[in-house]
Coordinates of C-alpha atoms (C1' of nucleotides) in Angstrom, one line a residue:
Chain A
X208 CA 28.8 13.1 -6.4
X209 CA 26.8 9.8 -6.6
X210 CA 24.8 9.3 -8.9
X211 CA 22.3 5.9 -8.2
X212 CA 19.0 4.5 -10.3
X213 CA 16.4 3.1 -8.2
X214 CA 17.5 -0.5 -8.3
X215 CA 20.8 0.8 -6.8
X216 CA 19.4 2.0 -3.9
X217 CA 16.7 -0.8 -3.7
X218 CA 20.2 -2.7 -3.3
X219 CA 21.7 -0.5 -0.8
X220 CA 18.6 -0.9 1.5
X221 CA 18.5 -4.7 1.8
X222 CA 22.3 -5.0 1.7
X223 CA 21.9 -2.5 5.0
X224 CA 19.2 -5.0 6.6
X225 CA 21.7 -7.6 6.2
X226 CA 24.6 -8.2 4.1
X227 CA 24.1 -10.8 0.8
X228 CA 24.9 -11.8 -2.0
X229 CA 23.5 -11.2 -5.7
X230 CA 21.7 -14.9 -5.5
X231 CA 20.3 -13.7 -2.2
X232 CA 18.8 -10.4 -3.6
X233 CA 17.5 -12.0 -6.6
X234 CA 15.4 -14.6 -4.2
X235 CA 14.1 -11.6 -2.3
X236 CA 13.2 -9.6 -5.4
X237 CA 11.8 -12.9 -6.8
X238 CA 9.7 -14.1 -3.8
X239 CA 8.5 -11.4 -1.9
X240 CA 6.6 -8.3 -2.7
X241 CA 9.4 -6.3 -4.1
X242 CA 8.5 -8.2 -7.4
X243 CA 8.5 -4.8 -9.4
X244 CA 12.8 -4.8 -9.2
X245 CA 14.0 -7.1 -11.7
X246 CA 15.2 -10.4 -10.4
X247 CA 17.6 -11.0 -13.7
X248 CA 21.1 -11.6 -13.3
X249 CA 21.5 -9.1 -16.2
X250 CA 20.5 -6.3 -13.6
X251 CA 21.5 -7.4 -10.5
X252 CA 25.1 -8.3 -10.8
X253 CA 25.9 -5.1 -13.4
X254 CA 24.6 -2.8 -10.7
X255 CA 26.3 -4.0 -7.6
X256 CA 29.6 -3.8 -9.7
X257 CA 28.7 -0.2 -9.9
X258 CA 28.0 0.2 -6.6
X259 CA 31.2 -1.8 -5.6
X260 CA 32.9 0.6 -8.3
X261 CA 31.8 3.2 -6.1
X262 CA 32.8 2.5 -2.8
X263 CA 29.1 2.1 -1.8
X264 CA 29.3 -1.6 -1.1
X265 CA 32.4 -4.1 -0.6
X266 CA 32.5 -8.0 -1.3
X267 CA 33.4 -10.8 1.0
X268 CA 34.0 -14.2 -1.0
X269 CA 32.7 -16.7 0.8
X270 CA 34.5 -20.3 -0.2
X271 CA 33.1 -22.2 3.0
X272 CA 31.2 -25.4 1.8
X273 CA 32.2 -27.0 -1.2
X274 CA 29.8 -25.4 -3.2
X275 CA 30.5 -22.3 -5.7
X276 CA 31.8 -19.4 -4.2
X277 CA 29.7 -16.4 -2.9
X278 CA 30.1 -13.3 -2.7
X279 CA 28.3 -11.3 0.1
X280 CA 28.0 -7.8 -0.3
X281 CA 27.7 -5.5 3.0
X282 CA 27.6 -1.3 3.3
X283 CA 30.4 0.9 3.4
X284 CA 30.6 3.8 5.6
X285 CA 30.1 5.8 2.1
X286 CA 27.3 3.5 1.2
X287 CA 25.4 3.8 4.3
X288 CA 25.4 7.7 3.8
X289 CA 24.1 7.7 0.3
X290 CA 21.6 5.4 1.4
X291 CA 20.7 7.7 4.7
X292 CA 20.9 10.4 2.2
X293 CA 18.5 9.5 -0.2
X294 CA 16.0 8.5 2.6
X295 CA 16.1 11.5 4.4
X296 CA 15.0 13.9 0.9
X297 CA 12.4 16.0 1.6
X298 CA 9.6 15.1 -0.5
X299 CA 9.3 17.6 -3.6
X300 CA 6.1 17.7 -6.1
X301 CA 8.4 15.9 -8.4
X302 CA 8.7 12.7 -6.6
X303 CA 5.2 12.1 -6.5
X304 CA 4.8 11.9 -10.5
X305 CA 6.3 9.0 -11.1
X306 CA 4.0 6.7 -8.4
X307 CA 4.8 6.4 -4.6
X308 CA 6.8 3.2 -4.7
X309 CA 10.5 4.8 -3.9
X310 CA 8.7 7.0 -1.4
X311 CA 7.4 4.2 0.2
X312 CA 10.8 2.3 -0.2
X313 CA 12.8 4.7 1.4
X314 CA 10.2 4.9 4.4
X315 CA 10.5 1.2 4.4
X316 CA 14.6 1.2 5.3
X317 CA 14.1 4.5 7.0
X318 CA 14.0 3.3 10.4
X319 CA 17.2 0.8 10.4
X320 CA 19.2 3.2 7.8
X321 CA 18.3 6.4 9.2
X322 CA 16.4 6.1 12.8
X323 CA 12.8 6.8 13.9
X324 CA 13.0 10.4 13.9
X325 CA 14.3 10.6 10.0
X326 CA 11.1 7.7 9.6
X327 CA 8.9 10.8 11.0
X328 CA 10.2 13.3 8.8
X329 CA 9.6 11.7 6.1
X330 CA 6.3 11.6 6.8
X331 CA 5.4 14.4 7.4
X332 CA 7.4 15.8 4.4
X333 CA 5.3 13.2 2.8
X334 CA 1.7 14.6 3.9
X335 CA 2.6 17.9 2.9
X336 CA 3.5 17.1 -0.5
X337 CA 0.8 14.6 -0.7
X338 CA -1.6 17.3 0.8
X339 CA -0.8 19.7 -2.5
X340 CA -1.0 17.0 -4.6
X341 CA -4.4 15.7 -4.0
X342 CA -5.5 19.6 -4.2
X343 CA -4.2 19.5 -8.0
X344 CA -5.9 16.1 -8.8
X345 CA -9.0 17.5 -7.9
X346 CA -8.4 20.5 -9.7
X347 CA -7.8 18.5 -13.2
X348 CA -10.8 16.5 -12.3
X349 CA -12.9 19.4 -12.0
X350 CA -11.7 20.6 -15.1
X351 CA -12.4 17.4 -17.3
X352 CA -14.2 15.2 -15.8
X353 CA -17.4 16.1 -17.6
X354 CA -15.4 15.2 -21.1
X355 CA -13.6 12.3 -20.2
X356 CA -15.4 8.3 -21.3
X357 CA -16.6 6.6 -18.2
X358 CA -13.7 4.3 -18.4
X359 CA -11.2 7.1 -18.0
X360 CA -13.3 9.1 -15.4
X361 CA -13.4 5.9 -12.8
X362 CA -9.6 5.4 -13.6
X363 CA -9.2 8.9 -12.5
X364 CA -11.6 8.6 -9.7
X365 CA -9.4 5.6 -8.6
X366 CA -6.3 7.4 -8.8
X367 CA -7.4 10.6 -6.5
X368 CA -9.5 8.0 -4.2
X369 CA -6.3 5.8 -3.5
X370 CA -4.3 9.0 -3.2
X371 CA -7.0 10.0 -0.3
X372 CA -6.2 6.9 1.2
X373 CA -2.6 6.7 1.2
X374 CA -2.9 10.0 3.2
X375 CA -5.4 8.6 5.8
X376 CA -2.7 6.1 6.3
X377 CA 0.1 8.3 6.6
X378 CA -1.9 10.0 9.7
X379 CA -2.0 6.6 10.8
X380 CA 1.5 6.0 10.6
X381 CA 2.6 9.7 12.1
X382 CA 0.3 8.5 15.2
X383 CA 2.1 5.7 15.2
X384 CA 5.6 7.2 15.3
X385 CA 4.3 10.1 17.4
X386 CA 2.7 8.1 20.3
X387 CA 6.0 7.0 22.7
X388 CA 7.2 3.5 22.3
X389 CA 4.9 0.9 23.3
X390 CA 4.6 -3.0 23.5
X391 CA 2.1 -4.3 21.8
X392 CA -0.9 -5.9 22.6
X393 CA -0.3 -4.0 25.9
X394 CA -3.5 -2.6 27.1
X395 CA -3.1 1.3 28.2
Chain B
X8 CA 4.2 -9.9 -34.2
X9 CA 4.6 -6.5 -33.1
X10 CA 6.4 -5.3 -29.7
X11 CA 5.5 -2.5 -28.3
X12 CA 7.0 -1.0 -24.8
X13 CA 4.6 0.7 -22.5
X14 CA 5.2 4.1 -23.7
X15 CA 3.7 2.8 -27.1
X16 CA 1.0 1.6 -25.8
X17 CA 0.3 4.9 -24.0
X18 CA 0.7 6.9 -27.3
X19 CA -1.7 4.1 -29.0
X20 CA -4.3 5.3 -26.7
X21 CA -4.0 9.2 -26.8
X22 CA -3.4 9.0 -30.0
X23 CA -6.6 7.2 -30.7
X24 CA -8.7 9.4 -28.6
X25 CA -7.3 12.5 -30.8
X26 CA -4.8 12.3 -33.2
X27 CA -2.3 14.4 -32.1
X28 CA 1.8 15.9 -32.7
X29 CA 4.6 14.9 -30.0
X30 CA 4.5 18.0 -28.9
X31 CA 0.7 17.8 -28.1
X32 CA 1.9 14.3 -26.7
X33 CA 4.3 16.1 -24.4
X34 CA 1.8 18.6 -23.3
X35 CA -0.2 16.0 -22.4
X36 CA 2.1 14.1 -20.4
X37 CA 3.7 17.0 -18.9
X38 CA 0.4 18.9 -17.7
X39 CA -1.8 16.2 -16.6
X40 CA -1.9 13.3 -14.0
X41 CA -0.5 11.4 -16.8
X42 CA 2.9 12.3 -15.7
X43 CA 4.7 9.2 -15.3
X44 CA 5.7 9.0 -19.0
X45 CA 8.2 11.2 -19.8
X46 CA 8.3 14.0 -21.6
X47 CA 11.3 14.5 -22.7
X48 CA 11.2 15.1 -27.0
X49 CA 14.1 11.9 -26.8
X50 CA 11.4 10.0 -25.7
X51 CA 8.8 10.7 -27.9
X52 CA 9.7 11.6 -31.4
X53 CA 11.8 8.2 -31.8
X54 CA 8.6 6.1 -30.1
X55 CA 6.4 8.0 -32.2
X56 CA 9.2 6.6 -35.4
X57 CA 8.9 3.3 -34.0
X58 CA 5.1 3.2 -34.0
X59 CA 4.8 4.8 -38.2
X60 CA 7.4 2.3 -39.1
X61 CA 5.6 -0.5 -37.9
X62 CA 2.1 0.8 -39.2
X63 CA 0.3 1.5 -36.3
X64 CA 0.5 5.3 -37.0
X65 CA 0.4 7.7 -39.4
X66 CA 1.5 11.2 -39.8
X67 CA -0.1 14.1 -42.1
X68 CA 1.6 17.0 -41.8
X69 CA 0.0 20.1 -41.5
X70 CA 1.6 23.5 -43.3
X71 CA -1.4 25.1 -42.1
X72 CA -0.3 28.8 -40.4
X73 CA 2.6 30.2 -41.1
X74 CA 4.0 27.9 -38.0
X75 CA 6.7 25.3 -38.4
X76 CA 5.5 21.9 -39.7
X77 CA 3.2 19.9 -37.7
X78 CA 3.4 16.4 -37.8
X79 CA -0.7 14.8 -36.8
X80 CA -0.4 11.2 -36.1
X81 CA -3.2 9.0 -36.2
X82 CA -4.1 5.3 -35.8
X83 CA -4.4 3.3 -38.7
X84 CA -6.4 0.2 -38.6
X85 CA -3.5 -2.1 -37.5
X86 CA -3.0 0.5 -34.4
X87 CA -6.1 0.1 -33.4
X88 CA -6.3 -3.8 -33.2
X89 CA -3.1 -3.7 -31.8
X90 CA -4.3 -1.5 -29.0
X91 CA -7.4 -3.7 -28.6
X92 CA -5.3 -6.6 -28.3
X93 CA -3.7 -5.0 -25.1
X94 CA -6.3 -3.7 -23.5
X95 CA -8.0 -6.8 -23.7
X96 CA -5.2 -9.2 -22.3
X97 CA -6.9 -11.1 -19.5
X98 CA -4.9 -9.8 -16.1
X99 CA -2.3 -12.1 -14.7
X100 CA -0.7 -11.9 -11.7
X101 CA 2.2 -11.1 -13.5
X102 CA 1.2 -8.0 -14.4
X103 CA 0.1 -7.1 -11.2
X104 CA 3.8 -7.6 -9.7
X105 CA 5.0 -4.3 -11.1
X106 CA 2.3 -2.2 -10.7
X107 CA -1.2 -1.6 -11.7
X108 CA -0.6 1.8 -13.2
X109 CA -0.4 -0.3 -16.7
X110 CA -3.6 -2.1 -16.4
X111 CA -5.5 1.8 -15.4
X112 CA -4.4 2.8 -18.4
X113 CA -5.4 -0.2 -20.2
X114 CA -8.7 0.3 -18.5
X115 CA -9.1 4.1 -19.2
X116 CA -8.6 3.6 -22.9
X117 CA -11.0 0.6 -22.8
X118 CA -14.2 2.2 -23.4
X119 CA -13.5 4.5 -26.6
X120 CA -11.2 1.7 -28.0
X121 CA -12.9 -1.4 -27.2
X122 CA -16.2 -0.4 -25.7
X123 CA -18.1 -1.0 -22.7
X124 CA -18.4 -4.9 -22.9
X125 CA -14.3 -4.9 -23.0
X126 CA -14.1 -2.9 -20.1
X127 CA -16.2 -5.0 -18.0
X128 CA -14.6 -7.8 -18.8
X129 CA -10.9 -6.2 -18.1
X130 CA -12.9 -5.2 -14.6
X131 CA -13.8 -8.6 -13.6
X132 CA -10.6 -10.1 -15.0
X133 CA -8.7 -7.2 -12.8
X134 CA -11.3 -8.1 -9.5
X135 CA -10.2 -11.9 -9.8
X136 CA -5.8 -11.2 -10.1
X137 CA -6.7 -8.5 -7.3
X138 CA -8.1 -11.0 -5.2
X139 CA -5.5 -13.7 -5.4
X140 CA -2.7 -10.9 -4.7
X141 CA -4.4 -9.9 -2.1
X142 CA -4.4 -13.4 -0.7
X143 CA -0.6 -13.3 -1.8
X144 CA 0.4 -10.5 0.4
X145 CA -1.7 -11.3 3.6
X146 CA -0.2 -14.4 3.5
X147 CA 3.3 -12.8 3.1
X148 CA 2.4 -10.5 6.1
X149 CA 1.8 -13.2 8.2
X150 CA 5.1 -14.8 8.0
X151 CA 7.1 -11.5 7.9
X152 CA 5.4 -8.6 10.0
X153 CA 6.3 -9.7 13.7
X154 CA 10.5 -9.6 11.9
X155 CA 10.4 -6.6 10.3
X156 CA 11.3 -2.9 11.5
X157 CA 8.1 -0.7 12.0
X158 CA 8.7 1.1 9.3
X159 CA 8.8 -1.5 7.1
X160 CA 5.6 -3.4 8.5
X161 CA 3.8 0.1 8.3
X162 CA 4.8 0.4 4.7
X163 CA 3.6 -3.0 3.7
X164 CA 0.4 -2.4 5.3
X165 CA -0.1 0.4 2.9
X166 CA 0.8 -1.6 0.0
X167 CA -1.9 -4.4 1.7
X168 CA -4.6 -1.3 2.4
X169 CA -4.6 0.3 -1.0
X170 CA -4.6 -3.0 -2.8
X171 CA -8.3 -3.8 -0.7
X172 CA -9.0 -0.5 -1.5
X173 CA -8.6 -0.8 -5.2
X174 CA -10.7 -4.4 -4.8
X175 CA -13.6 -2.2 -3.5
X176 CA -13.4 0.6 -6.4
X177 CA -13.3 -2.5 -9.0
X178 CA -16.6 -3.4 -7.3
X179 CA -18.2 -0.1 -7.5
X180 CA -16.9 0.3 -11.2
X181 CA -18.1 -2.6 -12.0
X182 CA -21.7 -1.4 -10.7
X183 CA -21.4 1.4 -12.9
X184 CA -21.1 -0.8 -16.1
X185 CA -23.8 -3.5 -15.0
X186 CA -26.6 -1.2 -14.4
X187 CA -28.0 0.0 -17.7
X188 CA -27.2 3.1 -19.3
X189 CA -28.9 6.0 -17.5
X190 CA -28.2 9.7 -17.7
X191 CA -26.1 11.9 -14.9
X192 CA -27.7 12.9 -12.0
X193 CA -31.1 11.8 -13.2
X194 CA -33.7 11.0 -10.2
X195 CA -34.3 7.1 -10.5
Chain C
dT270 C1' 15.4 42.8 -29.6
dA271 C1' 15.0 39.4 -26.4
dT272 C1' 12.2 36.0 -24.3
dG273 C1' 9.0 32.4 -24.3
dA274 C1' 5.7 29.3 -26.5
dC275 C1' 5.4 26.4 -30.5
dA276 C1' 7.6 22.4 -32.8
dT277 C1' 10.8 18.7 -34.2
dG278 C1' 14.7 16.3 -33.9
dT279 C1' 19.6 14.0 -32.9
dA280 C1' 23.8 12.1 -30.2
dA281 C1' 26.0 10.2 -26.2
dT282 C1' 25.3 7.6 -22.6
dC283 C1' 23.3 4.6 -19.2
dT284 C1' 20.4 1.0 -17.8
dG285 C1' 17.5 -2.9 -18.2
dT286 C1' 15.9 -7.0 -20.9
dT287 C1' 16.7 -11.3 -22.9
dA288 C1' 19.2 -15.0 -23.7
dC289 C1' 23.1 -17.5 -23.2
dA290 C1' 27.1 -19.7 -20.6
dT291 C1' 29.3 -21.9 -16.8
dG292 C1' 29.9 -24.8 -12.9
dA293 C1' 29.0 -27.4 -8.3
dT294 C1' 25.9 -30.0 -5.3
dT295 C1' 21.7 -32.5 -3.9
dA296 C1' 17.5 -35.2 -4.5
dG297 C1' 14.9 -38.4 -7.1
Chain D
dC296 C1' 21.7 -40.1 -14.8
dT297 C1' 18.7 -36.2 -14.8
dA298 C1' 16.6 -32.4 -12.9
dA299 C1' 16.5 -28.8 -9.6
dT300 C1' 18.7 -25.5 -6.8
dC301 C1' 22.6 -22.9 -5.7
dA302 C1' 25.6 -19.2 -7.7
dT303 C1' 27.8 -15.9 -10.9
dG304 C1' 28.5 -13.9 -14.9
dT305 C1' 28.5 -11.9 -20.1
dA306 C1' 26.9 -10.1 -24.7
dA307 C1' 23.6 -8.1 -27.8
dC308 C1' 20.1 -5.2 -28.0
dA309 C1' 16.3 -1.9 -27.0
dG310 C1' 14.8 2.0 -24.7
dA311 C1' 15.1 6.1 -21.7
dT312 C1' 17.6 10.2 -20.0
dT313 C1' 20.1 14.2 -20.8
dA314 C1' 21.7 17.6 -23.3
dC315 C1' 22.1 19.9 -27.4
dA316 C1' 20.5 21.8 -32.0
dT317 C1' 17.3 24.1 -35.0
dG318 C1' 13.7 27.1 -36.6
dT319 C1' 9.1 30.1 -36.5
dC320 C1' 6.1 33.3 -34.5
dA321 C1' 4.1 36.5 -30.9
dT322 C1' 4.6 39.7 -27.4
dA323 C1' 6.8 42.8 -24.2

DNA sequence: TATGACATGTAATCTGTTACATGATTAG
DNA sequence: CTAATCATGTAACAGATTACATGTCATA
């Protein structure tokens, strides 16, 4: 039914966390590590027209202080599904191609769009995929590595390396989901 | 002078290794780790028109077999300073921001189209960004991790983890390219 | 004779980029 | 008075996605 590119759903995740306005969600994707969403009014306003369009979000104009209006954005019931939605995919070979980054977004807004158990699911959804994935890296390095310039051979190395990482964290974070709430800094 | 989007850049760099036909292009990007780019032919054949129009490739075609027309591409002199031009772009945090998938290509091409001094330097270039991103995002962490949801701190340190990672492969690559040339496996 | 691999392309549509335009308020 | 920050938008353009269209050859 809806149909949402990445920076829609970027959108959908903040506007979840707390409702704002475009001016708002271009300083976040300006100053903070979300750098890799444009911050160009070009993109932003367009898109959360479309998601207005579809019901996904609603605007509230602010006229408060004599200063221009605002309009702040929050979910819709509709919106906070699609968002819950797209979190709680399970993790198919095919999302992995394009780079981890919306896996890693959607685990992000997991918790507050979609609770702690979806956040563990998606983890573990995650390692398995991950888990076949680093078994077909090392296959296609077996297979070429002996061809392959130096350059390219330590840019593949790095990319099967970091991928063995990224799954010693997501142990890590499984522990860390798995072991019952805790305060921290609390000695055991 | 001449603009060319990332997908360009990417066909520059195959292309240079082997001249090759879109469809060997889409093979490529379809059966390797070098899935990001698309494969789809409405992606290639008009990049691949964009690139012979501005002289940066040429095609021969081959009647060969009895098989339909092949169209070989390969890098004219202009391609080839062009792709040398963009692999040797010193690293600035900007193009960290979206990613560093870009600059691993750059680097993987580096050696066969630059050579071995070039990619030194785009290591030691990429160790120095690295660092001060690094710095960027700890820094970040410290103001933001005790606000955010677990999920979202978790995630973060992921991105923060694989970025130190990364700083510590740059260091053993560089290794690689400062000791002199010495065969595989050879008993020092 | 039908399917699948080889091989190249186009058209409609969507999205993002770049650059411009507007307008109010605050600080120097 | 000027620049910076707050705040929203549009228009032209380039590029990618999706789906379709075409055609050859080998093999089952």
């Amino acid at each position: 039914m809806a149909r949402i590119p990445a920076l829609g759903y970027a959108l959908l995740g903040l506007i979840q966390h707390k409702p704002a306005s475009g001016y708002d969600l271009r300083k976040i994707f300006s100053s903070t590590s979300m750098k890799f969403y444009s911050d160009s009014p070009g993109a932003i306003y367009p898109a959360l027209g479309r998601l207005a369009e579809q019901r996904l979000v609603r605007a509230t104009i602010e006229e408060s202080m004599g200063l221009r209006r605002r309009r702040v954005f929050h979910l819709t019931a509709r919106g906070a599904s699609e968002l819950k939605k797209w979190i709680m995919q399970p993790i198919t070979p095919d999302h992995l191609t394009r780079g981890c980054d919306q896996i890693m977004l959607r685990f992000a807004f997991s918790e507050n769009a979609a609770g702690r158990t979806a956040s563990l699911g998606l983890l573990k959804s995650f390692e398995v995929a991950l888990k076949a994935h680093v078994a077909s890296l090392r296959n296609e390095y077996q297979a070429s590595h002996t061809f392959m310039p130096t350059s390219a051979r330590l840019a593949f190395e790095s990319g099967l390396e970091s991928t063995k990482h990224l799954l010693q964290w997501i142990e890590y974070a499984i522990a860390v989901y798995e072991k019952p709430a805790r305060k921290k800094g609390r000695v055991s």
